[in-house]
Amino acid sequence: MWNFLLDVNIVDGPFLYTVYAIAAAVFIYLLGRGPGWSWVLTAIVVLIVGALVGAGILWVSVNVLGAIPGPILPEVWFWVAGAFAGCALAIWNLWYSRWWRKLIAILAVPIFSLAALFGINAAYGLDRTLGALLGISTAGTIDLDDPNASPSADPTEPLYLTWTPPAGMPEQGRVGTPEGGVPNTQSGFAARDAELYLPPAALVDDPPRLPLVIMMMGQPGDPDASFIAQVLDDFASRNQGLAPIALVVDQLGDPNVDPLCLDTSMGHVETYLMQDVVPWAKSHLNVLQGPQFTTVAGYSNGGQCAAYFGAKYPEVFGNLLAVSPTEYQGAEQPADVLASVFNGDQAAYDAVKPSTIMAQKAPYPNTVAIFTVGANDGTFAPGAQRLSDAALQAGMQTTFYLVPDADHGVSGLLGGLDKGFEVLYPRLGLAAP
C-alpha cells in the first residue's frame, strides 16, 4: 500500500487534476464571501497584494539571496504568485465570518500551497511520482552475477554485427538498486544509493558485455535512473535489445548542498567517482572495458560534472554527454564559491573549470563530446555553448545540439539524452554508422 502511494503519478493524470480541482473549488468558495461591489473591489485588492508579495519574495530569493538553485521557469512565478494571492484571500476570510468559513479558510492555506508545489513540480517534470518528490526510491534491488574478474579483451567487431537476440528476451530493461550498493571505501563520501539500468540484452542467459554509462542528475535531485532508462529502452527496441548499462550515481549526498564534484570539505566526490564508482562498475557489471565504450553523462549540475570528468580523465571516459550543463563548478554563485571553497584563490578556482582543463590537456585524439541544451533554456544555453566551443577547440569530436521547444526541465533532459545516444550508438558499436 505504501509503495502504491509513492508510485502515484503526480505530473499529469487524475492525482494532479484532483488537487487542482479542490484548490479551484476552495478558491471559488472564498471568493463568494459577500455580495456587492464593495466585496469585489476588496477581493481584487487582496489578490493583487498577495500576488505581489509572493512574486517579491521569489524575486528576492532568486536574485538577492541565491537560495534557489537552477533556472526558474515562467510557471514558477505564476504558481508562487497565485498561491500567495489565494492565501491572502483565505486570511481575509477569517474576519467577520462564520465558523465553517473560518475552517475552510484555514484549510485553504495548505491546499493552495500544495497545489502550487505540485504545479511547479509538474512544470519541471523531474519528480514524476510522490516517492520521487519525497526523495524515496521504490526501485527494487538487482542481484548481480559478477562477471569474470579478468574480462577478455574488448571485441574488435561492433556488437551490432555479432549479436543475435535470443527468443524470450524482455522487451524492456530493468531499473533497480544494485545489491549491496556501490561502496565508498576510498572516498568515505556519503552518497545516496545508486540506481542501475540493465537493457534487454543484459537480461538474457549468457548476455554480451555492453558499454557503460555513468550518469549524474541535477541539484536538487536524486540518482534516478528512470529517465535514462526511458530513452535507452527506446533505442534498445530499435537495435535488437542493445543499449549501454547505465549506473546513475549521487554526486551530492545532501540534495541541498553542491560539493562541486571535487574533493573538498563538503565531500570527496571526485575520489568517490574515480576510485570507488568506476572500479566497482568495471569489476561488477558485465561491461566493455575500454574508454571508447565508457561514457560519463550528466544533467544540469551533473552535466557540469560530466564535462569535468570527461575533460580530466580521457583515458577512462572516451565519451562525455553533458545535458543542459552548468558551465563550471558553482557558476550560479561564483563569488561565494571562490570565497568559501577556494579561499579567494581565483587561479585555483579557474584550474578546475572544464574549459581550462580542456585547453591544458588538448589535443584529445579520441574523445567524443556531446553538449545539449533546451532551445528555450536561456539561462544555461550560453554556458553550454561555451563548453562545446572549448571542447571543439581542444580537439574533441564535438556535437552541440539545441533541443527544440525544450526548457531546463524534463523536455530538455529527455531530448538531450535522445540526441546524445543518437550520436553515441555507432561509436559504442550498438548501431551501424
Short mmCIF file of C-alpha atoms in Angstrom, two decimals:
data_model
loop_
_atom_site.label_atom_id
_atom_site.label_comp_id
_atom_site.label_asym_id
_atom_site.label_seq_id
_atom_site.Cartn_x
_atom_site.Cartn_y
_atom_site.Cartn_z
CA MET A 1 0.00 0.00 0.00
CA TRP A 2 2.82 2.39 0.90
CA ASN A 3 4.67 1.72 -2.37
CA PHE A 4 1.42 2.18 -4.29
CA LEU A 5 1.06 5.68 -2.87
CA LEU A 6 4.71 6.50 -3.52
CA ASP A 7 4.35 5.40 -7.15
CA VAL A 8 1.36 7.67 -7.85
CA ASN A 9 1.95 9.85 -10.92
CA ILE A 10 1.98 13.49 -9.82
CA VAL A 11 2.95 15.27 -13.04
CA ASP A 12 -0.21 14.52 -15.02
CA GLY A 13 -3.31 12.42 -14.69
CA PRO A 14 -6.02 12.07 -12.03
CA PHE A 15 -3.99 12.93 -8.92
CA LEU A 16 -2.77 16.28 -10.22
CA TYR A 17 -6.12 17.27 -11.69
CA THR A 18 -7.88 16.37 -8.43
CA VAL A 19 -5.53 18.64 -6.49
CA TYR A 20 -6.20 21.45 -8.96
CA ALA A 21 -9.96 20.90 -8.77
CA ILE A 22 -10.01 21.01 -4.96
CA ALA A 23 -7.93 24.19 -4.92
CA ALA A 24 -10.19 25.80 -7.53
CA ALA A 25 -13.35 24.87 -5.61
CA VAL A 26 -11.96 26.31 -2.36
CA PHE A 27 -10.85 29.47 -4.16
CA ILE A 28 -14.31 29.97 -5.68
CA TYR A 29 -15.93 29.45 -2.27
CA LEU A 30 -13.66 32.06 -0.69
CA LEU A 31 -14.44 34.49 -3.47
CA GLY A 32 -18.13 34.21 -2.73
CA ARG A 33 -17.95 35.68 0.75
CA GLY A 34 -20.28 38.59 0.15
CA PRO A 35 -22.37 40.38 -2.48
CA GLY A 36 -21.88 43.84 -3.87
CA TRP A 37 -19.12 45.86 -5.46
CA SER A 38 -17.51 46.60 -2.13
CA TRP A 39 -16.53 42.94 -1.69
CA VAL A 40 -15.49 42.60 -5.34
CA LEU A 41 -13.10 45.54 -5.04
CA THR A 42 -11.78 44.27 -1.70
CA ALA A 43 -11.13 40.80 -3.14
CA ILE A 44 -9.32 42.26 -6.15
CA VAL A 45 -7.06 44.36 -3.93
CA VAL A 46 -6.35 41.43 -1.60
CA LEU A 47 -5.48 39.15 -4.53
CA ILE A 48 -3.19 41.71 -6.15
CA VAL A 49 -1.38 42.44 -2.88
CA GLY A 50 -0.94 38.72 -2.18
CA ALA A 51 0.39 38.06 -5.68
CA LEU A 52 2.85 40.95 -5.44
CA VAL A 53 4.11 39.76 -2.07
CA GLY A 54 4.64 36.23 -3.43
CA ALA A 55 6.41 37.45 -6.55
CA GLY A 56 8.56 39.79 -4.46
CA ILE A 57 9.63 37.04 -2.07
CA LEU A 58 10.51 34.79 -5.00
CA TRP A 59 12.47 37.56 -6.70
CA VAL A 60 14.49 38.27 -3.56
CA SER A 61 15.10 34.53 -3.01
CA VAL A 62 16.41 34.12 -6.56
CA ASN A 63 18.23 37.38 -7.25
CA VAL A 64 19.40 38.54 -3.82
CA LEU A 65 19.73 35.51 -1.56
CA GLY A 66 20.55 32.95 -4.27
CA ALA A 67 18.53 30.47 -2.24
CA ILE A 68 17.02 28.65 -5.23
CA PRO A 69 19.45 26.71 -7.44
CA GLY A 70 18.79 26.29 -11.12
CA PRO A 71 16.71 28.32 -13.57
CA ILE A 72 13.22 29.49 -12.65
CA LEU A 73 10.62 28.52 -15.23
CA PRO A 74 7.82 31.04 -16.02
CA GLU A 75 5.31 28.66 -14.44
CA VAL A 76 7.05 29.05 -11.08
CA TRP A 77 6.26 32.77 -11.00
CA PHE A 78 2.62 32.02 -11.80
CA TRP A 79 2.24 29.36 -9.13
CA VAL A 80 4.03 31.29 -6.37
CA ALA A 81 2.10 34.49 -7.06
CA GLY A 82 -1.15 32.54 -7.32
CA ALA A 83 -0.58 30.64 -4.09
CA PHE A 84 0.19 33.82 -2.16
CA ALA A 85 -2.87 35.52 -3.68
CA GLY A 86 -5.06 32.60 -2.64
CA CYS A 87 -3.60 32.54 0.86
CA ALA A 88 -4.18 36.29 1.22
CA LEU A 89 -7.81 35.77 0.24
CA ALA A 90 -8.09 32.94 2.77
CA ILE A 91 -6.67 35.11 5.56
CA TRP A 92 -9.11 37.90 4.70
CA ASN A 93 -11.96 35.39 5.04
CA LEU A 94 -11.04 34.79 8.70
CA TRP A 95 -12.51 38.11 9.80
CA TYR A 96 -16.20 38.65 10.42
CA SER A 97 -17.20 35.23 9.09
CA ARG A 98 -18.94 32.12 10.42
CA TRP A 99 -17.00 29.27 11.89
CA TRP A 100 -17.27 26.99 8.85
CA ARG A 101 -15.89 29.71 6.55
CA LYS A 102 -13.03 30.21 9.01
CA LEU A 103 -12.33 26.46 8.92
CA ILE A 104 -12.30 26.36 5.14
CA ALA A 105 -10.09 29.45 5.04
CA ILE A 106 -7.59 27.80 7.39
CA LEU A 107 -7.58 24.62 5.27
CA ALA A 108 -7.20 26.70 2.12
CA VAL A 109 -3.64 27.75 3.00
CA PRO A 110 -2.14 24.22 2.83
CA ILE A 111 -4.39 23.37 -0.13
CA PHE A 112 -3.15 26.34 -2.16
CA SER A 113 0.42 25.65 -1.09
CA LEU A 114 0.21 22.01 -2.18
CA ALA A 115 -1.41 22.95 -5.48
CA ALA A 116 1.48 25.32 -6.16
CA LEU A 117 4.05 22.72 -5.12
CA PHE A 118 2.58 20.08 -7.44
CA GLY A 119 2.10 22.62 -10.22
CA ILE A 120 5.73 23.73 -10.06
CA ASN A 121 6.87 20.13 -9.89
CA ALA A 122 4.77 19.29 -12.95
CA ALA A 123 6.29 22.21 -14.87
CA TYR A 124 9.78 20.76 -14.42
CA GLY A 125 8.54 17.17 -14.71
CA LEU A 126 11.60 15.69 -12.98
CA ASP A 127 9.90 14.16 -9.92
CA ARG A 128 7.24 12.07 -11.60
CA THR A 129 5.96 10.23 -8.55
CA LEU A 130 5.18 11.11 -4.96
CA GLY A 131 8.12 8.97 -3.87
CA ALA A 132 10.49 10.86 -6.16
CA LEU A 133 9.26 14.19 -4.81
CA LEU A 134 9.91 12.98 -1.26
CA GLY A 135 13.28 11.52 -2.19
CA ILE A 136 12.11 7.96 -1.50
CA SER A 137 13.06 5.38 -4.12
CA THR A 138 10.71 2.47 -4.81
CA ALA A 139 13.11 0.79 -7.23
CA GLY A 140 13.69 -2.85 -6.40
CA THR A 141 17.06 -4.48 -5.84
CA ILE A 142 19.06 -6.05 -8.66
CA ASP A 143 21.19 -9.04 -7.80
CA LEU A 144 24.36 -9.03 -9.86
CA ASP A 145 26.20 -12.08 -11.10
CA ASP A 146 29.76 -10.82 -11.07
CA PRO A 147 31.46 -11.29 -14.42
CA ASN A 148 34.91 -12.81 -14.66
CA ALA A 149 37.48 -10.99 -12.53
CA SER A 150 39.70 -10.57 -15.61
CA PRO A 151 37.43 -9.97 -18.60
CA SER A 152 38.75 -10.79 -22.04
CA ALA A 153 39.83 -8.06 -24.42
CA ASP A 154 37.10 -5.90 -25.89
CA PRO A 155 35.89 -7.26 -29.24
CA THR A 156 37.23 -5.74 -32.43
CA GLU A 157 33.93 -6.05 -34.29
CA PRO A 158 30.96 -3.85 -33.31
CA LEU A 159 28.38 -5.65 -31.27
CA TYR A 160 25.51 -4.96 -33.66
CA LEU A 161 27.22 -7.23 -36.24
CA THR A 162 27.81 -10.18 -33.90
CA TRP A 163 24.76 -10.11 -31.63
CA THR A 164 21.64 -12.17 -32.25
CA PRO A 165 18.90 -11.64 -29.66
CA PRO A 166 17.63 -14.92 -28.23
CA ALA A 167 13.98 -15.92 -28.07
CA GLY A 168 12.23 -14.69 -24.96
CA MET A 169 14.40 -11.61 -24.48
CA PRO A 170 12.46 -8.99 -22.46
CA GLU A 171 11.06 -6.06 -24.40
CA GLN A 172 12.19 -3.55 -21.78
CA GLY A 173 15.15 -3.18 -19.48
CA ARG A 174 15.14 -3.16 -15.71
CA VAL A 175 15.84 -0.44 -13.17
CA GLY A 176 16.86 -1.12 -9.60
CA THR A 177 19.39 -0.60 -6.85
CA PRO A 178 22.42 -2.90 -7.15
CA GLU A 179 22.53 -5.43 -4.36
CA GLY A 180 24.94 -4.24 -1.67
CA GLY A 181 25.23 -0.81 -3.25
CA VAL A 182 28.30 0.94 -4.57
CA PRO A 183 30.92 1.13 -1.81
CA ASN A 184 32.59 4.36 -0.74
CA THR A 185 35.69 2.64 0.64
CA GLN A 186 38.24 5.09 -0.77
CA SER A 187 36.30 8.34 -0.50
CA GLY A 188 34.08 7.98 2.53
CA PHE A 189 31.56 10.10 0.61
CA ALA A 190 28.03 9.66 1.97
CA ALA A 191 26.34 9.13 -1.38
CA ARG A 192 22.74 8.08 -1.66
CA ASP A 193 22.02 4.71 -3.26
CA ALA A 194 22.86 4.49 -6.94
CA GLU A 195 20.35 3.13 -9.44
CA LEU A 196 21.21 0.74 -12.23
CA TYR A 197 19.63 0.26 -15.66
CA LEU A 198 20.10 -3.09 -17.39
CA PRO A 199 18.88 -3.17 -21.01
CA PRO A 200 17.02 -6.14 -22.52
CA ALA A 201 20.24 -7.65 -23.90
CA ALA A 202 21.67 -7.77 -20.37
CA LEU A 203 18.69 -9.74 -19.03
CA VAL A 204 19.17 -12.92 -21.05
CA ASP A 205 21.24 -16.01 -20.37
CA ASP A 206 24.86 -15.55 -21.42
CA PRO A 207 24.47 -11.79 -22.10
CA PRO A 208 27.06 -9.87 -24.10
CA ARG A 209 29.35 -7.36 -22.47
CA LEU A 210 27.88 -3.92 -23.09
CA PRO A 211 29.08 -0.30 -22.99
CA LEU A 212 28.98 1.52 -19.66
CA VAL A 213 27.40 4.87 -18.88
CA ILE A 214 27.97 6.55 -15.52
CA MET A 215 25.45 9.36 -15.08
CA MET A 216 24.68 12.07 -12.53
CA MET A 217 21.44 14.03 -12.21
CA GLY A 218 20.81 17.65 -11.22
CA GLN A 219 20.59 19.62 -7.98
CA PRO A 220 18.28 19.32 -6.20
CA GLY A 221 17.67 15.83 -7.48
CA ASP A 222 18.06 12.12 -6.87
CA PRO A 223 20.12 9.39 -8.56
CA ASP A 224 17.06 8.41 -10.58
CA ALA A 225 17.68 6.03 -13.48
CA SER A 226 14.13 6.15 -14.85
CA PHE A 227 14.87 8.95 -17.35
CA ILE A 228 17.90 7.37 -18.99
CA ALA A 229 16.08 4.03 -18.85
CA GLN A 230 13.16 5.53 -20.79
CA VAL A 231 15.49 6.79 -23.52
CA LEU A 232 17.64 3.67 -23.70
CA ASP A 233 14.63 1.37 -23.78
CA ASP A 234 13.51 3.22 -26.88
CA PHE A 235 16.92 2.80 -28.50
CA ALA A 236 17.03 -0.86 -27.47
CA SER A 237 13.66 -1.50 -29.10
CA ARG A 238 15.15 -0.34 -32.42
CA ASN A 239 18.51 -2.09 -32.00
CA GLN A 240 17.84 -5.72 -31.09
CA GLY A 241 17.68 -5.04 -27.36
CA LEU A 242 21.14 -3.46 -27.31
CA ALA A 243 21.83 -0.48 -25.06
CA PRO A 244 24.52 0.55 -22.60
CA ILE A 245 24.37 -0.48 -18.98
CA ALA A 246 23.75 2.78 -17.10
CA LEU A 247 24.72 3.44 -13.50
CA VAL A 248 23.20 6.64 -12.09
CA VAL A 249 25.18 7.76 -9.05
CA ASP A 250 24.81 10.52 -6.48
CA GLN A 251 27.32 13.37 -6.65
CA LEU A 252 25.55 15.46 -3.98
CA GLY A 253 25.00 13.44 -0.82
CA ASP A 254 22.71 16.15 0.51
CA PRO A 255 20.45 17.37 -2.33
CA ASN A 256 20.60 20.90 -0.88
CA VAL A 257 24.41 21.06 -0.98
CA ASP A 258 26.61 21.17 -4.08
CA PRO A 259 30.05 19.61 -3.38
CA LEU A 260 31.10 20.73 -6.91
CA CYS A 261 32.19 17.21 -7.98
CA LEU A 262 35.56 17.92 -6.36
CA ASP A 263 37.39 16.76 -3.26
CA THR A 264 36.58 19.48 -0.75
CA SER A 265 35.45 19.86 2.84
CA MET A 266 31.92 19.19 1.55
CA GLY A 267 32.86 15.69 0.46
CA HIS A 268 35.36 13.76 -1.64
CA VAL A 269 33.18 13.42 -4.71
CA GLU A 270 36.00 13.14 -7.24
CA THR A 271 37.58 10.30 -5.28
CA TYR A 272 34.18 8.67 -4.95
CA LEU A 273 33.56 8.65 -8.69
CA MET A 274 37.06 7.79 -9.87
CA GLN A 275 38.25 5.43 -7.14
CA ASP A 276 35.00 3.92 -5.86
CA VAL A 277 32.38 4.04 -8.62
CA VAL A 278 34.48 3.40 -11.73
CA PRO A 279 36.47 0.41 -10.37
CA TRP A 280 33.31 -1.11 -8.90
CA ALA A 281 31.39 -0.72 -12.15
CA LYS A 282 34.22 -2.15 -14.25
CA SER A 283 34.55 -5.20 -11.99
CA HIS A 284 30.92 -5.86 -11.00
CA LEU A 285 29.00 -5.04 -14.16
CA ASN A 286 29.20 -7.00 -17.40
CA VAL A 287 30.67 -4.12 -19.36
CA LEU A 288 33.26 -3.44 -22.02
CA GLN A 289 36.42 -2.01 -20.52
CA GLY A 290 37.94 0.44 -22.98
CA PRO A 291 37.43 4.21 -22.87
CA GLN A 292 35.70 4.11 -26.26
CA PHE A 293 32.89 2.16 -24.61
CA THR A 294 32.79 4.19 -21.39
CA THR A 295 30.66 7.35 -21.16
CA VAL A 296 30.29 9.89 -18.38
CA ALA A 297 26.95 11.66 -18.62
CA GLY A 298 25.05 14.18 -16.59
CA TYR A 299 22.17 16.61 -16.48
CA SER A 300 22.36 20.19 -15.17
CA ASN A 301 24.65 20.02 -12.12
CA GLY A 302 25.54 16.50 -13.20
CA GLY A 303 26.22 17.81 -16.70
CA GLN A 304 28.94 20.05 -15.32
CA CYS A 305 30.36 17.01 -13.53
CA ALA A 306 30.32 15.05 -16.80
CA ALA A 307 32.20 17.85 -18.57
CA TYR A 308 34.75 17.97 -15.73
CA PHE A 309 35.41 14.24 -15.52
CA GLY A 310 35.33 13.78 -19.30
CA ALA A 311 37.86 16.57 -19.74
CA LYS A 312 40.17 15.48 -16.91
CA TYR A 313 40.10 11.70 -17.43
CA PRO A 314 40.00 10.94 -21.18
CA GLU A 315 41.91 7.72 -20.52
CA VAL A 316 38.85 6.50 -18.59
CA PHE A 317 35.95 8.20 -20.34
CA GLY A 318 36.17 8.22 -24.11
CA ASN A 319 32.78 9.90 -24.31
CA LEU A 320 31.07 12.68 -22.40
CA LEU A 321 27.42 13.67 -22.63
CA ALA A 322 26.53 16.92 -20.88
CA VAL A 323 22.78 17.65 -20.93
CA SER A 324 21.82 21.23 -20.02
CA PRO A 325 25.09 21.54 -18.09
CA THR A 326 26.12 24.15 -15.59
CA GLU A 327 29.17 25.73 -17.24
CA TYR A 328 31.53 25.21 -14.31
CA GLN A 329 31.52 24.45 -10.60
CA GLY A 330 29.35 26.91 -8.70
CA ALA A 331 28.58 29.02 -11.78
CA GLU A 332 25.33 30.23 -10.19
CA GLN A 333 27.23 31.74 -7.21
CA PRO A 334 30.87 32.07 -8.26
CA ALA A 335 31.78 34.75 -5.72
CA ASP A 336 30.52 32.63 -2.82
CA VAL A 337 32.28 29.51 -4.13
CA LEU A 338 35.52 31.44 -4.68
CA ALA A 339 35.47 32.68 -1.10
CA SER A 340 34.16 29.61 0.74
CA VAL A 341 35.84 26.78 -1.20
CA PHE A 342 38.95 28.31 -2.77
CA ASN A 343 39.75 30.90 -0.08
CA GLY A 344 39.74 33.66 -2.66
CA ASP A 345 42.32 31.95 -4.90
CA GLN A 346 40.99 32.72 -8.38
CA ALA A 347 43.74 30.76 -10.11
CA ALA A 348 42.87 27.63 -8.12
CA TYR A 349 39.20 28.09 -8.96
CA ASP A 350 39.89 28.59 -12.67
CA ALA A 351 42.11 25.49 -12.73
CA VAL A 352 39.22 23.11 -12.04
CA LYS A 353 36.86 24.57 -14.64
CA PRO A 354 36.22 22.15 -17.52
CA SER A 355 37.18 24.66 -20.21
CA THR A 356 40.53 25.30 -18.50
CA ILE A 357 41.26 21.58 -18.26
CA MET A 358 40.32 21.08 -21.92
CA ALA A 359 42.75 23.76 -23.02
CA GLN A 360 45.58 22.35 -20.87
CA LYS A 361 45.11 18.69 -21.88
CA ALA A 362 44.48 19.33 -25.58
CA PRO A 363 44.56 17.70 -28.00
CA TYR A 364 42.06 14.91 -27.32
CA PRO A 365 42.71 12.31 -30.02
CA ASN A 366 39.79 10.01 -29.25
CA THR A 367 37.13 11.78 -27.18
CA VAL A 368 33.54 12.25 -28.32
CA ALA A 369 31.72 15.10 -26.57
CA ILE A 370 28.04 15.96 -26.84
CA PHE A 371 26.56 19.10 -25.31
CA THR A 372 22.81 19.67 -25.43
CA VAL A 373 20.53 22.31 -24.00
CA GLY A 374 16.89 23.27 -24.41
CA ALA A 375 16.26 25.88 -27.10
CA ASN A 376 14.15 27.79 -24.54
CA ASP A 377 16.71 27.45 -21.74
CA GLY A 378 18.13 30.96 -21.91
CA THR A 379 19.89 30.59 -18.56
CA PHE A 380 22.01 27.55 -19.39
CA ALA A 381 22.35 27.77 -23.19
CA PRO A 382 25.24 30.31 -23.28
CA GLY A 383 27.36 28.26 -20.86
CA ALA A 384 26.65 25.02 -22.73
CA GLN A 385 27.70 26.70 -25.97
CA ARG A 386 30.94 27.92 -24.39
CA LEU A 387 31.71 24.41 -23.12
CA SER A 388 31.07 22.99 -26.58
CA ASP A 389 33.33 25.62 -28.17
CA ALA A 390 36.10 24.80 -25.68
CA ALA A 391 35.76 21.07 -26.40
CA LEU A 392 35.90 21.67 -30.15
CA GLN A 393 38.95 23.91 -29.76
CA ALA A 394 40.63 21.18 -27.69
CA GLY A 395 40.21 18.64 -30.48
CA MET A 396 37.26 16.63 -29.18
CA GLN A 397 34.78 15.25 -31.71
CA THR A 398 32.09 17.66 -30.63
CA THR A 399 28.33 17.92 -31.12
CA PHE A 400 26.28 20.85 -29.87
CA TYR A 401 22.50 20.50 -30.02
CA LEU A 402 19.62 22.79 -29.13
CA VAL A 403 16.64 20.65 -28.16
CA PRO A 404 13.64 22.16 -29.98
CA ASP A 405 10.85 23.63 -27.81
CA ALA A 406 12.61 22.43 -24.63
CA ASP A 407 13.41 24.21 -21.38
CA HIS A 408 15.56 23.19 -18.41
CA GLY A 409 13.02 20.62 -17.22
CA VAL A 410 12.19 17.14 -18.40
CA SER A 411 11.87 18.20 -22.04
CA GLY A 412 15.50 19.32 -22.09
CA LEU A 413 16.64 16.22 -20.22
CA LEU A 414 14.90 13.63 -22.41
CA GLY A 415 15.62 15.49 -25.63
CA GLY A 416 19.28 15.85 -24.73
CA LEU A 417 19.69 12.19 -23.80
CA ASP A 418 17.97 11.17 -27.02
CA LYS A 419 20.33 13.26 -29.15
CA GLY A 420 23.34 12.12 -27.17
CA PHE A 421 22.74 8.44 -27.73
CA GLU A 422 21.84 9.04 -31.35
CA VAL A 423 25.43 10.27 -31.72
CA LEU A 424 26.95 7.61 -29.45
CA TYR A 425 25.24 4.42 -30.68
CA PRO A 426 27.55 3.87 -33.69
CA ARG A 427 30.56 4.87 -31.58
CA LEU A 428 29.59 2.25 -28.97
CA GLY A 429 29.13 -0.46 -31.60
CA LEU A 430 25.40 -0.72 -30.96
CA ALA A 431 24.22 0.50 -34.37
CA ALA A 432 25.55 0.96 -37.87
CA PRO A 433 27.15 4.32 -38.65
#
